[in-house]
Short mmCIF file of C-alpha atoms in Angstrom, two decimals:
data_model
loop_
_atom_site.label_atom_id
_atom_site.label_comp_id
_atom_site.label_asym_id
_atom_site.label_seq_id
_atom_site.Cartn_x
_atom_site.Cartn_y
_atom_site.Cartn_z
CA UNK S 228 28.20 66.00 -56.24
CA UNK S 229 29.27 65.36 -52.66
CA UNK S 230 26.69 67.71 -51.26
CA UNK S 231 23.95 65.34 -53.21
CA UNK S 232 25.53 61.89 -51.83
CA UNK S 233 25.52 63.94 -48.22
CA UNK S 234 22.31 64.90 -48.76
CA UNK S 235 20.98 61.08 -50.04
CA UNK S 236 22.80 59.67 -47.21
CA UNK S 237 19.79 61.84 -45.29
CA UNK S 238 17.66 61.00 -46.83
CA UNK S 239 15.64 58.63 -45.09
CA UNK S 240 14.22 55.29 -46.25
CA UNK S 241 10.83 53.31 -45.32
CA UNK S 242 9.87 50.28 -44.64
CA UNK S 243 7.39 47.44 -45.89
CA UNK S 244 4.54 47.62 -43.34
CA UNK S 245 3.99 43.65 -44.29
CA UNK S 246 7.18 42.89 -42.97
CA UNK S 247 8.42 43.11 -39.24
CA UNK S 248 11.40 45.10 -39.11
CA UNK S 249 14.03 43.04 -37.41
CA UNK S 250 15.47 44.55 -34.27
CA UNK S 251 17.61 47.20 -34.43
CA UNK S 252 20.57 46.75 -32.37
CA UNK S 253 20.20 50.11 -30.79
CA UNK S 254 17.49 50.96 -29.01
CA UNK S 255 16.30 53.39 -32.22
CA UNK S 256 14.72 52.52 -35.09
CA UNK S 257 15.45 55.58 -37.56
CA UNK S 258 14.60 54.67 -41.29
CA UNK S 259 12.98 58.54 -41.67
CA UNK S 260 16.66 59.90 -40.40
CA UNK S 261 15.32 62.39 -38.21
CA UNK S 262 17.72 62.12 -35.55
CA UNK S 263 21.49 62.98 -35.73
CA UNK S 264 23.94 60.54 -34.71
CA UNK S 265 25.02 62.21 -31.47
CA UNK S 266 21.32 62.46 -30.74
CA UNK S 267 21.09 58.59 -31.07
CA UNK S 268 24.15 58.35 -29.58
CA UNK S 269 22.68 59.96 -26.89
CA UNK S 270 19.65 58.76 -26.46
CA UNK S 271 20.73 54.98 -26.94
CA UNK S 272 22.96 54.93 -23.59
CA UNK S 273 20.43 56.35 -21.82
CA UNK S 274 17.67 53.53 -23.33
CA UNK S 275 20.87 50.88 -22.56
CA UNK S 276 20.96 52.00 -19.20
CA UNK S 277 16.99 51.95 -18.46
CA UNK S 278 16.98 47.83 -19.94
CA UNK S 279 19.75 47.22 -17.82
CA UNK S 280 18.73 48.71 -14.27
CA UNK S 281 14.95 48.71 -14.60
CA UNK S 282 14.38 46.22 -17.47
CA UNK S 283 12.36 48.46 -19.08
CA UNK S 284 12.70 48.40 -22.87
CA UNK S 285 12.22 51.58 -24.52
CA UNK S 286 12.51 51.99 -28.29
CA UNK S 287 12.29 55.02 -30.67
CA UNK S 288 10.53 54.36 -33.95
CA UNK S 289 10.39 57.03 -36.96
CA UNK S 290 9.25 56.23 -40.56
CA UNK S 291 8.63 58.62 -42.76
CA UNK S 292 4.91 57.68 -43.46
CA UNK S 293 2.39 56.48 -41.52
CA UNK S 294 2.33 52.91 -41.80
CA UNK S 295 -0.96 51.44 -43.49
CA UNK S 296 -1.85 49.74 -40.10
CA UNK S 297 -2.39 52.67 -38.05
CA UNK S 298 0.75 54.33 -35.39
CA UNK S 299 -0.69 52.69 -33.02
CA UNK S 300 -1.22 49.24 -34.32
CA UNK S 301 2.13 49.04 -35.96
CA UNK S 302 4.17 50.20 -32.20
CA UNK S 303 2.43 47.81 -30.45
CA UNK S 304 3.58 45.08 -33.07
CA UNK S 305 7.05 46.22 -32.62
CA UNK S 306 7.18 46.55 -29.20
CA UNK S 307 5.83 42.90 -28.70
CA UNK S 308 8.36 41.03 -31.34
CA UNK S 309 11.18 43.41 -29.56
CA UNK S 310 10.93 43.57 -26.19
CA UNK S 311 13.19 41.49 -24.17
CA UNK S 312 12.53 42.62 -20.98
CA UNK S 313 9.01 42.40 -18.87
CA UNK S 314 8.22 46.14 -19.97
CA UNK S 315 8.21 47.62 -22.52
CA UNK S 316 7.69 50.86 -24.93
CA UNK S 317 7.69 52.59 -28.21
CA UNK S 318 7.43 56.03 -29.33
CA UNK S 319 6.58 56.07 -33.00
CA UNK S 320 6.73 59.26 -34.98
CA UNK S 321 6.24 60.11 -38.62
CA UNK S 322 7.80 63.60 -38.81
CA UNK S 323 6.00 66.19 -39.92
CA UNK S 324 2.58 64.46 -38.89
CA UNK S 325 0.63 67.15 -37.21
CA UNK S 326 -1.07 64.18 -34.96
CA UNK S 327 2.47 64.19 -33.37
CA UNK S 328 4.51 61.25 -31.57
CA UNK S 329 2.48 57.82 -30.77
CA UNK S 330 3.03 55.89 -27.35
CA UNK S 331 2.53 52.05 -27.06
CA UNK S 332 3.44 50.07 -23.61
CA UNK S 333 3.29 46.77 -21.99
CA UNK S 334 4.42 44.81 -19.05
CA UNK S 335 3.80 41.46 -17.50
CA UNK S 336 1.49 41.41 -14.97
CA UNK S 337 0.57 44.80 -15.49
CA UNK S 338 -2.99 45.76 -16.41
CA UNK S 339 -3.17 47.11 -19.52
CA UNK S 340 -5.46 49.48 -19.30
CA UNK S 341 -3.16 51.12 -15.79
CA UNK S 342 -0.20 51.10 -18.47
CA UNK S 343 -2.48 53.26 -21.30
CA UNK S 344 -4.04 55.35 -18.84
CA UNK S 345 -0.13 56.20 -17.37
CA UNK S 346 1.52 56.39 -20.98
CA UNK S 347 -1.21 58.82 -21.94
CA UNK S 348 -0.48 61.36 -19.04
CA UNK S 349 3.35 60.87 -19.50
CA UNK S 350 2.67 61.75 -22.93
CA UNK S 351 0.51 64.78 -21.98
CA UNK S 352 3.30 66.14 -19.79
CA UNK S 353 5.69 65.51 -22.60
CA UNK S 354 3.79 67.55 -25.24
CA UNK S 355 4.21 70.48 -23.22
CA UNK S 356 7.74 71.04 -24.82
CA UNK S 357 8.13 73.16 -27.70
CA UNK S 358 8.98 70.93 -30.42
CA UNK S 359 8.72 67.84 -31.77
CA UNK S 360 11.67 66.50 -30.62
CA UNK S 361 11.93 67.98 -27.10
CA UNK S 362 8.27 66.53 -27.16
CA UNK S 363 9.72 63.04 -28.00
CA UNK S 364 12.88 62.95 -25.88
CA UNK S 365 10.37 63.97 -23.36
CA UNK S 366 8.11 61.27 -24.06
CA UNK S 367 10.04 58.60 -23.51
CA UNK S 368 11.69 59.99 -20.31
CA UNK S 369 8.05 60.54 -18.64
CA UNK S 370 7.45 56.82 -19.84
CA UNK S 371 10.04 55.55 -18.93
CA UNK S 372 9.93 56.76 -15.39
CA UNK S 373 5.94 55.72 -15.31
CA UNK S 374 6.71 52.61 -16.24
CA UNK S 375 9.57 52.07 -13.70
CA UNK S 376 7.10 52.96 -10.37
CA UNK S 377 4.96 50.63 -11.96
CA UNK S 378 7.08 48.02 -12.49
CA UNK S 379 8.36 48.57 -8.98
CA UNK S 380 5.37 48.53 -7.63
CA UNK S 381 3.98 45.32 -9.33
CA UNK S 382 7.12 43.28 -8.55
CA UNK S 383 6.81 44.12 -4.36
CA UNK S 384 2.97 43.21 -5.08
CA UNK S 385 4.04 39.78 -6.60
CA UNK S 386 6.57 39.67 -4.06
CA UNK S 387 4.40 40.25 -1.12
CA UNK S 388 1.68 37.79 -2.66
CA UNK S 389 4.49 34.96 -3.08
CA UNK S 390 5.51 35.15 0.39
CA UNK S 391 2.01 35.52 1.95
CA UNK S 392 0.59 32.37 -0.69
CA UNK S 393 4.37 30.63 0.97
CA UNK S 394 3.27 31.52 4.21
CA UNK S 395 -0.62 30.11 4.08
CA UNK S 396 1.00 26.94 1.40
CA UNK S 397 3.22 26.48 4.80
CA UNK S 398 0.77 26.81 7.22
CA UNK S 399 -1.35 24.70 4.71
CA UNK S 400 1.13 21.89 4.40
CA UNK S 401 1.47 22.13 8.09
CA UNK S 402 -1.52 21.36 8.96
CA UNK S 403 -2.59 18.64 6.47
CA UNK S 404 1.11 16.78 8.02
CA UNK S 405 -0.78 16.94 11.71
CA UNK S 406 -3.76 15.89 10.08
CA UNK S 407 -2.20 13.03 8.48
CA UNK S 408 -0.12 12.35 11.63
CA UNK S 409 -3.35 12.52 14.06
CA UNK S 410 -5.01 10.26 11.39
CA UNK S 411 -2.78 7.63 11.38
CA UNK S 412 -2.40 7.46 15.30
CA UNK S 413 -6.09 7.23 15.07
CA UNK S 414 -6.29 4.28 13.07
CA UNK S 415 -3.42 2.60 15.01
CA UNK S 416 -4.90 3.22 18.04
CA UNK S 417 -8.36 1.62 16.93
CA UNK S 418 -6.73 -0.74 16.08
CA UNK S 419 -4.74 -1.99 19.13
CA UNK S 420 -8.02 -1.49 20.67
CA UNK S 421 -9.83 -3.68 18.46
CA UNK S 422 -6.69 -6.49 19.32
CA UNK S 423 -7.29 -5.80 23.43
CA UNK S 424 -10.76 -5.91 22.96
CA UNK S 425 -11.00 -9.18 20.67
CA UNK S 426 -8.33 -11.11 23.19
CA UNK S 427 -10.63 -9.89 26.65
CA UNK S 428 -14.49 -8.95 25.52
CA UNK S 429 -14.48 -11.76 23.36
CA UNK S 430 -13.16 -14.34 25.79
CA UNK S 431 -11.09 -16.20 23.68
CA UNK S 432 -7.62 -16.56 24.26
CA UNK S 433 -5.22 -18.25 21.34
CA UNK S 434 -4.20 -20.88 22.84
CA UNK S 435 -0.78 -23.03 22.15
CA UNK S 436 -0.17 -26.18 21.97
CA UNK S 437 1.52 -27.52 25.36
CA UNK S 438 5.05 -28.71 25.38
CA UNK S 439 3.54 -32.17 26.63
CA UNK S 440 -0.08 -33.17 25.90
CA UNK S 441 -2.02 -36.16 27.10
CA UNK S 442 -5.46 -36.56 25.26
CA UNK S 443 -8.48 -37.02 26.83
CA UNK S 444 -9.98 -40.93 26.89
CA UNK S 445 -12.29 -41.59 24.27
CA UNK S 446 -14.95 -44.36 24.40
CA UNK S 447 -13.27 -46.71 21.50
CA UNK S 448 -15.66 -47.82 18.18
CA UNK S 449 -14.73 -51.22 18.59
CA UNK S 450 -15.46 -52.93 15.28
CA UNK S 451 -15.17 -55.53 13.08
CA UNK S 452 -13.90 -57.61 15.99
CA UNK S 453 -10.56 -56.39 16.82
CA UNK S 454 -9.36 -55.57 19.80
CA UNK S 455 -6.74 -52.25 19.29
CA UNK S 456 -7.86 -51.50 15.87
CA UNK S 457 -10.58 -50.79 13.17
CA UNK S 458 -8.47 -50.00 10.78
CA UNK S 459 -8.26 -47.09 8.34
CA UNK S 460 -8.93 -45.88 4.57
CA UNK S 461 -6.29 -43.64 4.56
CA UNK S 462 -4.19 -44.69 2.00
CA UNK S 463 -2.00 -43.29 -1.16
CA UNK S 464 -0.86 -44.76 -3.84
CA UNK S 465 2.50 -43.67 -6.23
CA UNK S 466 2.09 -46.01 -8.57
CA UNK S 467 -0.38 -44.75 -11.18
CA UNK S 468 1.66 -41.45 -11.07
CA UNK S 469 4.87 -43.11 -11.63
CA UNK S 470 3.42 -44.81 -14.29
CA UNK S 471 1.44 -41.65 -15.57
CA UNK S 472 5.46 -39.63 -15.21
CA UNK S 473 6.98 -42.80 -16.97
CA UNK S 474 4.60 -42.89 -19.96
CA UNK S 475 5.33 -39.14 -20.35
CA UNK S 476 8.79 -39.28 -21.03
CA UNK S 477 8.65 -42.20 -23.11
CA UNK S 478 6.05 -40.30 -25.31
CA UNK S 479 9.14 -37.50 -25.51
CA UNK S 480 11.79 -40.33 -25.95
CA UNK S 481 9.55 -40.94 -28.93
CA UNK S 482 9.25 -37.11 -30.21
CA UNK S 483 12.79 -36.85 -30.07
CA UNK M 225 4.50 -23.28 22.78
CA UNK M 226 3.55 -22.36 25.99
CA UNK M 227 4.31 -23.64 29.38
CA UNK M 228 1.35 -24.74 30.61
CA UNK M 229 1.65 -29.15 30.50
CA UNK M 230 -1.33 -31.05 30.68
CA UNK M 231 -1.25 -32.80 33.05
CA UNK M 232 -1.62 -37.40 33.20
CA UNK M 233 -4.24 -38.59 31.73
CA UNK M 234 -4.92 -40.86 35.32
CA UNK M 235 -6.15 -37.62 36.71
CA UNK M 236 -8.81 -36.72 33.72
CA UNK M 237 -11.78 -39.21 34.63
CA UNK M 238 -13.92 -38.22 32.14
CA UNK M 239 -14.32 -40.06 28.98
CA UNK M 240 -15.56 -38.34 25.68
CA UNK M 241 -17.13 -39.82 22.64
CA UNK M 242 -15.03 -40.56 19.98
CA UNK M 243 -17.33 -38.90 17.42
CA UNK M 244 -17.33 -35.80 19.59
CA UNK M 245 -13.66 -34.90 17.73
CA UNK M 246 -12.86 -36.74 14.74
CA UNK M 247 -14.15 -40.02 14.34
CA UNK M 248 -17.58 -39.56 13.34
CA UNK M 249 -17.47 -42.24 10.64
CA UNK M 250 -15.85 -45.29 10.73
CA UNK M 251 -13.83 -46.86 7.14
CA UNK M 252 -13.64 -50.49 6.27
CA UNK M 253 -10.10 -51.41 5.63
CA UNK M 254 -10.93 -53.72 3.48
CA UNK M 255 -13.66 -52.69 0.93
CA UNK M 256 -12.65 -48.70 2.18
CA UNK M 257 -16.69 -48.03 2.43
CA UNK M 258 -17.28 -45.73 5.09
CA UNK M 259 -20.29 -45.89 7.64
CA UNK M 260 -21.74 -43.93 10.35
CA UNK M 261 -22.17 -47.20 12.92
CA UNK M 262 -19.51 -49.17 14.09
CA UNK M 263 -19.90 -53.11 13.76
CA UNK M 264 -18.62 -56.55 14.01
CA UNK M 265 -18.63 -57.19 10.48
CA UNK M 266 -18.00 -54.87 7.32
CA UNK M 267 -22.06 -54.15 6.36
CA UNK M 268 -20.82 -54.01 2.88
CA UNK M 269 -18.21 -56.57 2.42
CA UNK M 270 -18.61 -58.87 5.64
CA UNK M 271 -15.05 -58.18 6.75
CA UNK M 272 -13.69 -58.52 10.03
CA UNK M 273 -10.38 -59.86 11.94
CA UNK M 274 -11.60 -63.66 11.64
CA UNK M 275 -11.16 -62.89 7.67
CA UNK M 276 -8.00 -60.89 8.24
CA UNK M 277 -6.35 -63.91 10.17
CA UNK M 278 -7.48 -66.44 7.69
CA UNK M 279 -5.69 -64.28 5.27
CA UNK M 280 -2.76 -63.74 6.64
CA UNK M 281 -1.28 -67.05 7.94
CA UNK M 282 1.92 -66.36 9.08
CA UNK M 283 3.36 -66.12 12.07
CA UNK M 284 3.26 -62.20 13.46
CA UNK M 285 5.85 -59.93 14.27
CA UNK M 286 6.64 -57.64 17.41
CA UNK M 287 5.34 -54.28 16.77
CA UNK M 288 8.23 -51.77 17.35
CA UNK M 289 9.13 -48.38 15.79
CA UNK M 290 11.51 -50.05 12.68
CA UNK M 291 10.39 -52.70 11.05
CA UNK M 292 12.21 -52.47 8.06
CA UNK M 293 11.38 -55.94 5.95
CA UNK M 294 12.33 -54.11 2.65
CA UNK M 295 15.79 -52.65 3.86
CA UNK M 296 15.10 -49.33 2.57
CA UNK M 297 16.29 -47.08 5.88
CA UNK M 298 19.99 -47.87 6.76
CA UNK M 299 21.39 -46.89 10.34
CA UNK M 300 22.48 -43.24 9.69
CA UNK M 301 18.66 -42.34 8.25
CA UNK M 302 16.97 -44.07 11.20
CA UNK M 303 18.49 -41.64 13.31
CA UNK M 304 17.70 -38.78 11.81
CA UNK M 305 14.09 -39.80 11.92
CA UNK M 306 14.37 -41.43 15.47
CA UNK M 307 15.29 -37.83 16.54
CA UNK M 308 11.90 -36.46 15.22
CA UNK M 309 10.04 -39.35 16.15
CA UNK M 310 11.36 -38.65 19.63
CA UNK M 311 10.30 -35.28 19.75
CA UNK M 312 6.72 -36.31 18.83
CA UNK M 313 6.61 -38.59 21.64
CA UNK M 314 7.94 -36.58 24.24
CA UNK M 315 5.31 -33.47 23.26
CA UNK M 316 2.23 -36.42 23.17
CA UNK M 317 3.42 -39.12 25.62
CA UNK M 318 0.63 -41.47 24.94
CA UNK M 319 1.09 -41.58 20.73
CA UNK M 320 3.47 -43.94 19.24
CA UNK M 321 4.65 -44.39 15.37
CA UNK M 322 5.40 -47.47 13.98
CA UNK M 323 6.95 -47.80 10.75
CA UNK M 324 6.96 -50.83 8.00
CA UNK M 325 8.42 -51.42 4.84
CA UNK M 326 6.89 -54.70 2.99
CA UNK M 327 6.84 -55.82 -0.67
CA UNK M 328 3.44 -57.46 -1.06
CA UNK M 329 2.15 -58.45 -4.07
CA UNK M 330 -0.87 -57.49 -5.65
CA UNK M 331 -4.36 -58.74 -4.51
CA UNK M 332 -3.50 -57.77 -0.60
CA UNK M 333 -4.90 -54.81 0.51
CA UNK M 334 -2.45 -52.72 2.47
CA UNK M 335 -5.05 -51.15 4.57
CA UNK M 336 -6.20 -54.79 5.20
CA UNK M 337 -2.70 -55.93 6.60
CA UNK M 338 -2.16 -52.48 8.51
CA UNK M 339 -5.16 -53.79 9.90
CA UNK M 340 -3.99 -57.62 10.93
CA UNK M 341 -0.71 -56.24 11.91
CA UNK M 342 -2.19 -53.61 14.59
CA UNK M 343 -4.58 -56.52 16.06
CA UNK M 344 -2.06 -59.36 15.68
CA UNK M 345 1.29 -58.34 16.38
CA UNK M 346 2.93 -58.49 19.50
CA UNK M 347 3.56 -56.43 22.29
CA UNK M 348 7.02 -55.07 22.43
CA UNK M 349 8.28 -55.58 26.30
CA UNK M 350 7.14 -53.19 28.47
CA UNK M 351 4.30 -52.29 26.17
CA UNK M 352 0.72 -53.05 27.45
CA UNK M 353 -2.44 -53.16 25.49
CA UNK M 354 -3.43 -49.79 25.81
CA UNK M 355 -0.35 -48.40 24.45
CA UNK M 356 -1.10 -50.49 21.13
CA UNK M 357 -4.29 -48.28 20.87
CA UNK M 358 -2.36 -45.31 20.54
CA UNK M 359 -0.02 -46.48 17.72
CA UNK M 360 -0.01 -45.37 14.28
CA UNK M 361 0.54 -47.58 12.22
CA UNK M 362 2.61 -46.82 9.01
CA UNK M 363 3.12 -49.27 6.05
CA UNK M 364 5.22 -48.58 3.60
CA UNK M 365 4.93 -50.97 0.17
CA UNK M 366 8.14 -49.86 -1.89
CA UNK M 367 7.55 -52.66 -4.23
CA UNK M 368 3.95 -51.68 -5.52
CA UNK M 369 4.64 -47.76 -4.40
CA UNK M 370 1.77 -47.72 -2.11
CA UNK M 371 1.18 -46.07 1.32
CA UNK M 372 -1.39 -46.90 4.16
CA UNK M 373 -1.74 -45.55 7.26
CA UNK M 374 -3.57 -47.28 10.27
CA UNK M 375 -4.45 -45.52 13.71
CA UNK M 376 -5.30 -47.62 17.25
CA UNK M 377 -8.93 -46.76 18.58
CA UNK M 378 -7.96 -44.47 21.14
CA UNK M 379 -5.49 -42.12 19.06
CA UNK M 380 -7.97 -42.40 15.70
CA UNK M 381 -10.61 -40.38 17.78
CA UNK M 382 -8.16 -37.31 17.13
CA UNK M 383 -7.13 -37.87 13.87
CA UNK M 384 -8.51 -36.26 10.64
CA UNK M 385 -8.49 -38.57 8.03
CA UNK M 386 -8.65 -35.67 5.08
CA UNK M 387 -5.73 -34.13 7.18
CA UNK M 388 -3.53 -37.23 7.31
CA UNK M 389 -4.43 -38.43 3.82
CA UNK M 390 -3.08 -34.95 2.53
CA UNK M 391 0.18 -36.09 4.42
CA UNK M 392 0.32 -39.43 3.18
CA UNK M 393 0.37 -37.50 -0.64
CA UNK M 394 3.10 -35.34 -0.04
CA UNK M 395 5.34 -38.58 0.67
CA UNK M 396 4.31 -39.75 -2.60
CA UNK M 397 7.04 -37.28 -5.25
CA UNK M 398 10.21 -38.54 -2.94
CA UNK M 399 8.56 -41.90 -3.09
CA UNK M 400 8.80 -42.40 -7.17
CA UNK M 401 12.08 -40.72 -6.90
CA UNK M 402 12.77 -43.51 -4.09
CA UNK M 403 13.96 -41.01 -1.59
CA UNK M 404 12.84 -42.93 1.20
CA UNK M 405 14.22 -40.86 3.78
CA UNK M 406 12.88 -37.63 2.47
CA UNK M 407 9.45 -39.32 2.20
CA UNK M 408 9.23 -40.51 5.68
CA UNK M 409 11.19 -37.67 7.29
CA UNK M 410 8.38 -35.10 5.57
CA UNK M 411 5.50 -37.47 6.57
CA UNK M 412 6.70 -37.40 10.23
CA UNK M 413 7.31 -33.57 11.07
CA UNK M 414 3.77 -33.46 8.95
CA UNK M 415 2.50 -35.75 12.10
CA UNK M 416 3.74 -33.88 14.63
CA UNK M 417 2.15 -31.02 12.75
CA UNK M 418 -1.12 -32.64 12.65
CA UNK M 419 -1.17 -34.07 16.45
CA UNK M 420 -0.21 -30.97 17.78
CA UNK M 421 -3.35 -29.20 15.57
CA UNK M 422 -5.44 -31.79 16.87
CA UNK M 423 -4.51 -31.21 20.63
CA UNK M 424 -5.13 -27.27 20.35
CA UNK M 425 -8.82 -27.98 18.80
CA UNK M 426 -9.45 -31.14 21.39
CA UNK M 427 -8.37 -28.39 24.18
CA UNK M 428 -10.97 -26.61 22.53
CA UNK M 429 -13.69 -28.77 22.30
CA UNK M 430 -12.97 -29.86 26.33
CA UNK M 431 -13.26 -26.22 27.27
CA UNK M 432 -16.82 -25.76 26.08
CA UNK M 433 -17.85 -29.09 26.93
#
């Protein structure tokens, strides 16, 4: 009886293929049980230890049928709901599947067709071992160490592009500041010019009134018979407002 | 202002034509008609100083500065305004400002009695008749609430009427309030305002002439 709970305990389990399988908290995803613990064991510090230095995130998937989407289809699904880091990769295996292990990767900013094209060789190296799982513990080492130089690499290219676009943005800035600064001397210079040139092309000088001024004689318009004075029309009148203001706020005394 | 003073007027020979600055009409103070000639009798309503003297029969006073018949400006208020008044005069030597108060009744025509009171009121001593050319006149009815102004020939050649109508308005808001000092102490600074616009556009005028 023990021997058939041992045994059902390996017995592995699968998955629904509708469903997303939720992260595992390892790196290893083993529903097919076809590694031992001390394998996983194993295996997961060295996974731990690639997110942490290289943020590369590398997980093993096994099932123990093909899934009804295709290996391929249903790693890169995984690997894009888990990854937490800017690269990533899973090696899917159904045991016993003569096709053998199945390699999907990704990384941000890298081109995607670099990242197949390097996966597939790192695979091809890691095939040379004699079994399946030499092949696969292979398989992810090669990755892994693919995707690290290319990671590396992309990250000094981004680097190296941020500081040259920071250097030509400064340079940039720079320039449109002396632009603006030239511009603006321009325009004040035009015009102070335009001020000289009104006050001495034009010939007119603003002149102020003098502190004492004597008008000039005037022949008078002696009229009406008077001797000093004709008179005016200038006149004003506050009566017809008063009365217009007064009428106002009796119409409100009124209202009220 | 700058520091340049013209100089006495003995020295300027030249005489100018009075429509050459602002007098190019001339206003009946009686009927208020305006016309472009100048005559010895109102074309429109016949008037003229005979009428004026017939009208007013009384016995006229000396023209000076105050003449405060309806006792509206006590000592203290005088002063104030005597200090701007003075300032005015010292700036334009020639101009003087006379100010009334009356309380006329209604048919006489303020303008009409500015009008008898610049022709028929005495000389102050020490004033000749020249001077009284250069007075304005200002009357002042507090009890009908109505304002006239009347300029000598020689000064009215430089004076604007639009201009100094305008300034006669803005006494009118302290007038219904019967701020009397506010009134008069707004219309003056608003002369000195005027006369010294006037000078810079006569200087003007004299320089391309």
């Amino acid at each position: 009886m023990l021997a058939t709970v041992a045994q059902a305990q390996d017995i592995g389990f699968d998955v629904d293929d509708s469903v997303i399988p939720q992260r595992p908290p390892s790196h290893i995803f083993d529903p097919a049980k076809w590694l031992s613990p001390d394998e996983e064991d194993r295996i997961q510090n060295e996974l731990a230890r690639e997110l942490r230095d290289h943020e590369i995130d590398i997980y093993i998937v096994t099932r123990a049928k093909q899934p009804v989407q295709g290996a391929k289809t249903y790693a890169r699904t995984l690997g894009e709901t888990w990854s937490r880091a800017p690269v990533w990769c899973v090696i899917f295996y159904v045991p016993g599947d003569p096709s053998g292990f199945h390699v999907q990767a990704a990384g941000l900013g890298l081109d995607p067709a670099r990242v197949n094209r390097a996966v597939a060789e790192a695979s091809k190296r890691a095939r040379r071992e004699m079994n399946e799982k030499d092949r696969v513990m292979a398989a992810w080492s090669e990755c892994a160490e693919v995707l690290r130089f290319m990671h590396n690499a992309r990250d000094l290219s981004v680097d190296a592009v941020v500081e040259k676009q920071n250097e030509l943005r400064g340079e940039w800035i720079s320039k449109e500041k002396w632009k603006r600064i030239i511009m603006v001397g321009l325009i004040g210079l035009v015009v102070v010019l335009a001020a000289v040139a009104y006050y001495f092309f034009t010939g007119r000088q603003k002149k102020k009134c003098p502190a004492v001024y004597h008008f000039p004689d005037t022949a008078w318009r002696r009229r009406y018979q008077a001797p000093f004075s004709g008179g005016g029309g200038v006149v004003a009148n506050s009566r017809h407002k008063k009365e217009r203001v007064t009428v106002q706020s009796e119409a409100a005394e009124k209202e009220s | 202002m700058t520091d340049q003073d013209n100089k006495a007027p003995r020295e300027k020979k030249k005489v100018f034509p009075a429509r050459m600055f602002k007098r190019a009409t001339v206003v009946c103070p009686s009927c208020l008609v305006r016309f472009k000639e100048h005559a010895d009798q109102c074309p429109n309503c016949q008037f003229d100083a005979h009428r004026s003297v017939e009208q007013f029969q009384f016995d006229p006073p000396v023209m000076q500065r105050w003449m405060d018949n309806a006792k509206v400006f006590g000592a203290p208020v005088r002063q104030e305004i005597d200090q701007i008044i003075d300032r005015l005069t010292k700036q334009f030597p020639q101009v003087s400002l006379s100010i009334c108060t009356v309380e006329l009744d209604d048919p006489i025509s303020l303008s009409e009695f500015g009008f008898w009171m610049m022709n028929a009121c005495r000389l102050e001593d020490g004033q000749n008749s020249d001077q009284r050319s250069w007075t304005i006149l200002l009357l002042i009815d507090v009890k009908r609430g109505l304002l006239s102004l009347t300029p000598g020939y020689a000064i009215e050649a430089f004076m604007d009427d639009a201009d100094w109508q305008e300034a006669l308005k803005m006494m009118v808001p302290d007038m219904i309030a019967r701020d009397y000092r506010l009134s008069l102490k707004g219309f003056v600074k608003d002369a000195v305002q005027l006369l010294r616009k006037s000078a810079q556009e006569v200087m003007q005028s004299v320089k391309h002439n």
